[in-house]
mmCIF file of C-alpha atoms in Angstrom:
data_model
loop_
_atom_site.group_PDB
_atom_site.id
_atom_site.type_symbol
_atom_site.label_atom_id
_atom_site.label_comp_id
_atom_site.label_asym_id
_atom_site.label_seq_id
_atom_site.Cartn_x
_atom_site.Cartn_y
_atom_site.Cartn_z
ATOM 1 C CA UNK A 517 85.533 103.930 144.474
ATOM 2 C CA UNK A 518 86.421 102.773 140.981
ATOM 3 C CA UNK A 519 84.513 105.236 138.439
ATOM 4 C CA UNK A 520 84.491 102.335 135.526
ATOM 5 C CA UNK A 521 82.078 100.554 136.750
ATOM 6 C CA UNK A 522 78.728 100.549 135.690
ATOM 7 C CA UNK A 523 76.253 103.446 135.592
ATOM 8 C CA UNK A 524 74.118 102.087 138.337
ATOM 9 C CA UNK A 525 77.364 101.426 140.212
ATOM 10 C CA UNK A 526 78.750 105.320 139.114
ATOM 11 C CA UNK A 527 75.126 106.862 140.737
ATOM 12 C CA UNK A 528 75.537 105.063 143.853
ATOM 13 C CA UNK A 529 79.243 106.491 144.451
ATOM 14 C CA UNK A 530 77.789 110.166 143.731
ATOM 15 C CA UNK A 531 74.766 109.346 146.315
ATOM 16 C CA UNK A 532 77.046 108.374 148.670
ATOM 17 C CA UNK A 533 79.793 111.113 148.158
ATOM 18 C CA UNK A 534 76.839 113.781 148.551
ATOM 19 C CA UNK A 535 76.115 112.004 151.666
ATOM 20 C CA UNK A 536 79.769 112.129 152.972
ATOM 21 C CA UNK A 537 80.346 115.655 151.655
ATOM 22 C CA UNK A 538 77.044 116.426 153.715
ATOM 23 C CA UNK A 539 77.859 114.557 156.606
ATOM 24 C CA UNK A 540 82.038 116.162 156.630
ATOM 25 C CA UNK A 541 80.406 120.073 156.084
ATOM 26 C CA UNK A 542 78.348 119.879 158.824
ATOM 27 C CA UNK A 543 80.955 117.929 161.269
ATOM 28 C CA UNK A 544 83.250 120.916 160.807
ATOM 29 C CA UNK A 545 80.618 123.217 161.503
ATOM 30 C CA UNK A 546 79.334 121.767 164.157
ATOM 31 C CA UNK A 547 83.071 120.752 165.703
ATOM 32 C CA UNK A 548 84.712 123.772 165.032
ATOM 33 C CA UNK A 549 86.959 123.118 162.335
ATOM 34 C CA UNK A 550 88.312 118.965 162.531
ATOM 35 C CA UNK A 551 87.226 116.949 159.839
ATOM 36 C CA UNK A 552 85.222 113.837 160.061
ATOM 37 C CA UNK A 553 86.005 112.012 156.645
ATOM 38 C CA UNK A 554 89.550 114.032 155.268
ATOM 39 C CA UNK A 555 91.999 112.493 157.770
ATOM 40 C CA UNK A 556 94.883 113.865 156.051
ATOM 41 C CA UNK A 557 93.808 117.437 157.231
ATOM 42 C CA UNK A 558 93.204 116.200 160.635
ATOM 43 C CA UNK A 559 96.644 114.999 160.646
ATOM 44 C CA UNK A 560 98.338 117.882 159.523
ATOM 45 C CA UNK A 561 96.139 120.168 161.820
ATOM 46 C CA UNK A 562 97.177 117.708 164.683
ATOM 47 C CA UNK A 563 100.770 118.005 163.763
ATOM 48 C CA UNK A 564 100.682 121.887 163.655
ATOM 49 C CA UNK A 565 98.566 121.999 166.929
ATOM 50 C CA UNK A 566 101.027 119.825 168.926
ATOM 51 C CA UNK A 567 104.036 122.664 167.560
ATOM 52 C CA UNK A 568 101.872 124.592 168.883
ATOM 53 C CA UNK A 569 101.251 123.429 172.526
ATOM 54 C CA UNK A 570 97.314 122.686 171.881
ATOM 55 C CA UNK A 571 97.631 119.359 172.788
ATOM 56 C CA UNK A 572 93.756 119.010 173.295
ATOM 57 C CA UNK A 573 93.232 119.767 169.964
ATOM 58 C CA UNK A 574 96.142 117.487 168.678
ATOM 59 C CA UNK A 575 94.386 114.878 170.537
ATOM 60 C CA UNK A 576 90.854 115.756 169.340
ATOM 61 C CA UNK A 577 92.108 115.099 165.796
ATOM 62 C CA UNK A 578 94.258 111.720 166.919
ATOM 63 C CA UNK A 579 90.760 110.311 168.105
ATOM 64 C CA UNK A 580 89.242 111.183 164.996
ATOM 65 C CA UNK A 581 91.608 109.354 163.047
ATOM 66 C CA UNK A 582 91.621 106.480 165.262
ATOM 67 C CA UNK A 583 87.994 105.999 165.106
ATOM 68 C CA UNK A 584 87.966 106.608 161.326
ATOM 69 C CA UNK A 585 90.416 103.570 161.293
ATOM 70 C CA UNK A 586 88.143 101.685 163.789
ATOM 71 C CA UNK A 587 84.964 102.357 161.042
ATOM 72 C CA UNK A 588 87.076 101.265 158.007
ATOM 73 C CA UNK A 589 88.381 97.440 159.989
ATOM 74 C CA UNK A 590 84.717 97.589 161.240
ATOM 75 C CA UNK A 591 83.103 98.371 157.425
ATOM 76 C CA UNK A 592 85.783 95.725 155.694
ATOM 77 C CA UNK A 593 84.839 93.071 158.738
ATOM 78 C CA UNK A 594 81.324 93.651 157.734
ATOM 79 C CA UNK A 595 81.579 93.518 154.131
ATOM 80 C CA UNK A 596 83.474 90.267 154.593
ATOM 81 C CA UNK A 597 80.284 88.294 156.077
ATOM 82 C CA UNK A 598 76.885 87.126 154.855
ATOM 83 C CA UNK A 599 75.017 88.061 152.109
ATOM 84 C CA UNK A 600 74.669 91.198 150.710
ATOM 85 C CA UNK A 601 77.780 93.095 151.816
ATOM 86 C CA UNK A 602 76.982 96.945 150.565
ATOM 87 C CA UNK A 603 73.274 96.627 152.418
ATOM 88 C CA UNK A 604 74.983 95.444 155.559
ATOM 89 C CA UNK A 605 77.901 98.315 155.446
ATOM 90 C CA UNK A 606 75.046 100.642 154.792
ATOM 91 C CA UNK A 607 73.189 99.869 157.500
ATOM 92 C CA UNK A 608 76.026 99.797 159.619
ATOM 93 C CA UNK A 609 77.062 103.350 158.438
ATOM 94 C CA UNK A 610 73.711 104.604 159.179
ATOM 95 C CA UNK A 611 73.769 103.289 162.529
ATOM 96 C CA UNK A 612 76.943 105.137 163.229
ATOM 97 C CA UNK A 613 75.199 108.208 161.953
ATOM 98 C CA UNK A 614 71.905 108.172 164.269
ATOM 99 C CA UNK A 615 74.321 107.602 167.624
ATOM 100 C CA UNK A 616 76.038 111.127 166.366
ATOM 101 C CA UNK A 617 72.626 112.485 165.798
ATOM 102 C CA UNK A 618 72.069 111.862 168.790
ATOM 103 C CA UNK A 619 74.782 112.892 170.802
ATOM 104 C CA UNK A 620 74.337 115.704 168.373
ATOM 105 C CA UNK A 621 71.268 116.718 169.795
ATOM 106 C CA UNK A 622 72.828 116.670 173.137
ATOM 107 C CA UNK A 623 75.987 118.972 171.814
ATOM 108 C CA UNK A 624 78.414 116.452 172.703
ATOM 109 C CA UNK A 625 81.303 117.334 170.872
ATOM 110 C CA UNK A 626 83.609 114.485 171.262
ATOM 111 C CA UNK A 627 81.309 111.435 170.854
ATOM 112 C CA UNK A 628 79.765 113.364 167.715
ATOM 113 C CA UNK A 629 82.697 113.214 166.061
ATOM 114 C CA UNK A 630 83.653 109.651 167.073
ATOM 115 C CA UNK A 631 80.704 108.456 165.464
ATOM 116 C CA UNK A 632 80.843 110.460 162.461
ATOM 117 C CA UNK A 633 84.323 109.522 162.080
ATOM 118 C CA UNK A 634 83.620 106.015 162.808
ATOM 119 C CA UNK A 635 80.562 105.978 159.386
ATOM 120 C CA UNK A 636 82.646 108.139 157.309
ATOM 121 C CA UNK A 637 85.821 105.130 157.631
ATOM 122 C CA UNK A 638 82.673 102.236 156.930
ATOM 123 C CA UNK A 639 81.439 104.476 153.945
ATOM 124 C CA UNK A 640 84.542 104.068 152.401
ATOM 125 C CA UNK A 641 83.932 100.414 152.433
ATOM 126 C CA UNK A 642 80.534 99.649 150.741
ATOM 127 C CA UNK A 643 82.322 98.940 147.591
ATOM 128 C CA UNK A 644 84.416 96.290 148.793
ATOM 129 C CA UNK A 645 86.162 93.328 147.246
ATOM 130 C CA UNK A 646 87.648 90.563 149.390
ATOM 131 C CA UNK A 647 88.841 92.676 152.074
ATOM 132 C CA UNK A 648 89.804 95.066 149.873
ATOM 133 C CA UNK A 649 88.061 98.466 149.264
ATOM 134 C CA UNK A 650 87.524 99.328 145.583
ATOM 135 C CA UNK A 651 88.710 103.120 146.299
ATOM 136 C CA UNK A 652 87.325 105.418 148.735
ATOM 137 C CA UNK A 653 84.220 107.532 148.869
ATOM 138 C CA UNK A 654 85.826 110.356 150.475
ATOM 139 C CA UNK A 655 89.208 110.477 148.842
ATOM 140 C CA UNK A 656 88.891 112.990 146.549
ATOM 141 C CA UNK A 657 92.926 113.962 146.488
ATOM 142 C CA UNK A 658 92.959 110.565 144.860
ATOM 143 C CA UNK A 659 90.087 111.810 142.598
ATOM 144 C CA UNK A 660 91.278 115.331 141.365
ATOM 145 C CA UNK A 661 94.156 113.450 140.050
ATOM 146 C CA UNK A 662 92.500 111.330 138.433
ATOM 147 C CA UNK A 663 90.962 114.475 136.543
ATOM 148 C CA UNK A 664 94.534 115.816 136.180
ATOM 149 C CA UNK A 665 95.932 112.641 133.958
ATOM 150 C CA UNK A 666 92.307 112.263 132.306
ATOM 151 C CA UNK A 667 92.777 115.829 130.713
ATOM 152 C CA UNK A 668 95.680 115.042 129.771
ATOM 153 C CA UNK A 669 95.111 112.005 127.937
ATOM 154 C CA UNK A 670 92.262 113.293 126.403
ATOM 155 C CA UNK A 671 94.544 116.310 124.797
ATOM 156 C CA UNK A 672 96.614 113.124 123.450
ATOM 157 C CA UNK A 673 93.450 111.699 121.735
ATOM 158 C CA UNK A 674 92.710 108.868 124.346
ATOM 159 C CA UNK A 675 89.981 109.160 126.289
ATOM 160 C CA UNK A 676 87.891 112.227 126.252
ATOM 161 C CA UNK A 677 85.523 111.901 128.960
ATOM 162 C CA UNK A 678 86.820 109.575 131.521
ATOM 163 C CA UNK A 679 88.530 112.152 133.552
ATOM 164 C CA UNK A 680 84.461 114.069 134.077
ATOM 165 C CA UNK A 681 83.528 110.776 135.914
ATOM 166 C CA UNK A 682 86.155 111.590 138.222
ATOM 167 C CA UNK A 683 85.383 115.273 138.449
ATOM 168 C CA UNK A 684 81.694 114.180 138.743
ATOM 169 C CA UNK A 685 82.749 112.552 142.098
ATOM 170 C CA UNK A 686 84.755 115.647 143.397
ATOM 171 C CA UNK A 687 81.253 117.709 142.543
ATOM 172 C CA UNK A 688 78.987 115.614 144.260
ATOM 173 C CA UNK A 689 81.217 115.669 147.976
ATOM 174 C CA UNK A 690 81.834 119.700 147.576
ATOM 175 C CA UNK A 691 77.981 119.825 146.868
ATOM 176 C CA UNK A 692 77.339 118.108 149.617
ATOM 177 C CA UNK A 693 79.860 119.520 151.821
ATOM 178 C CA UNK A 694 78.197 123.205 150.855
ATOM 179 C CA UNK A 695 74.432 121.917 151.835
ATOM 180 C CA UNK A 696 76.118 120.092 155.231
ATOM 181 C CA UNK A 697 77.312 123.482 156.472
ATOM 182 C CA UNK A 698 74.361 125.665 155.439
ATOM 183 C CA UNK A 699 72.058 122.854 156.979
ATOM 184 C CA UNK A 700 74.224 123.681 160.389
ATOM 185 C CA UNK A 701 72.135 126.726 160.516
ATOM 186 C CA UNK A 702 69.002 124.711 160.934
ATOM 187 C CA UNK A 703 70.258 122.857 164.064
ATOM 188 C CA UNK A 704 71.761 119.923 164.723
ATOM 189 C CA UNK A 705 68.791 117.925 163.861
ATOM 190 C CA UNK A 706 70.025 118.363 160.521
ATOM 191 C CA UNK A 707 72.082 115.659 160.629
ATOM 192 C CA UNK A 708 69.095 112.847 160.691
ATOM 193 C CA UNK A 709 68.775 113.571 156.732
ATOM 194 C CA UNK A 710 71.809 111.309 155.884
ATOM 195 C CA UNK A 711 70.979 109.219 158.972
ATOM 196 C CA UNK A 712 68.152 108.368 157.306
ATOM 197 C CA UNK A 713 68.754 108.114 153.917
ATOM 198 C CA UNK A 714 71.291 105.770 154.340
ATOM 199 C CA UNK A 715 69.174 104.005 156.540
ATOM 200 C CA UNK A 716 66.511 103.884 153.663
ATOM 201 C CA UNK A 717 69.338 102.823 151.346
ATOM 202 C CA UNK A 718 70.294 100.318 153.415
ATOM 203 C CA UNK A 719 67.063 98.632 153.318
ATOM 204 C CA UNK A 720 67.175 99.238 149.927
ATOM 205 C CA UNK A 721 69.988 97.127 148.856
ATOM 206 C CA UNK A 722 69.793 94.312 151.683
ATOM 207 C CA UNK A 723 65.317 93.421 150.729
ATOM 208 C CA UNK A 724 66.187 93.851 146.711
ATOM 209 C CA UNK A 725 65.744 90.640 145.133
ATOM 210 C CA UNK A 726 68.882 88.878 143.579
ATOM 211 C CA UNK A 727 69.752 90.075 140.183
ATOM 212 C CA UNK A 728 67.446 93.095 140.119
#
């Protein structure tokens, strides 16, 4: 997402980076190394896998990717309708994340990761414009260079602290990337935490009167 926004906008991008950083730690835990939001790594890893003869694995990460797609037509669809398009993208993210819960609980690999791949590609969309997302959640390649040319520009006398909004955002996923790994160790029932705070956020946004 866009970091110039305003604060209440900013604090709603970290909440939701924590949650994806949560949500990406514990799918590679709990998958065994694929990736449920960084799609460039699964496509490298495919690539390398399918040099390698592991075509399972190669075709693990393909369905990852495609169902991260499928989540990011399916968020933009839904932020395209009704009323209140980051409550309904929510909710629809949250959804996503109880069915992996679930099939969580039930140590289904494949349909785990479908789903979470499915809410991380909708995440991405909560901010969006007409179709068009206002920068992603999870892409924090996009982000780090952000904090590259902001230190720079502050060393020419521009602005100073832009570039820690940025870095901000690269904090709040690896936080939550570190407490989505460690929670593995709890079970998989860890995974209802961002279930259901995105459910709760959800609800949030989509009963909040207009203009509060």
């Amino acid at each position: 997402m866009s970091v110039h926004g305003g604060t209440r906008r900013y604090v709603a991008g970290l909440s939701l980076a924590l949650m994806a950083g949560f949500v990406d730690g514990f799918g590679f835990v709990f998958l065994g190394g694929y990736f449920v939001s960084f799609m460039s790594g699964n496509t490298t890893q495919a690539g390398a896998e399918l040099v390698q003869g592991s075509f399972g694995s190669a075709a693990f990460c393909a369905a990852l990717i495609v169902c991260f797609v499928a989540g990011s037509a399916a968020g933009t669809a839904t932020a395209l309708t009704g009323v209140r398009p980051a409550g309904r993208v929510l909710a629809l993210v949250a959804a996503a994340l109880v069915i992996a819960a679930l099939f969580a609980g039930a140590e289904a690999l494949l349909p785990t990761g479908a789903a979470l791949a499915f809410g991380m590609g909708a995440v991405n969309t909560v901010f969006s414009r007409d179709g068009v997302a206002a920068g992603g959640i999870t892409y924090m390649t996009g982000a780090l260079m952000k904090v590259g040319e902001g230190i720079v520009a502050a060393l020419r006398g521009r602005d100073r602290t832009g570039w820690l909004r940025y870095l901000g955002m690269w904090a709040a996923i690896a936080a939550g990337a570190i407490l989505g790994a460690a929670a593995m160790r709890l079970g998989t029932t860890a995974l209802w935490a961002p279930a259901a705070a995105t459910l709760i956020a959800a609800i949030v946004v989509l009963t909040r009167r207009r203009g509060a």
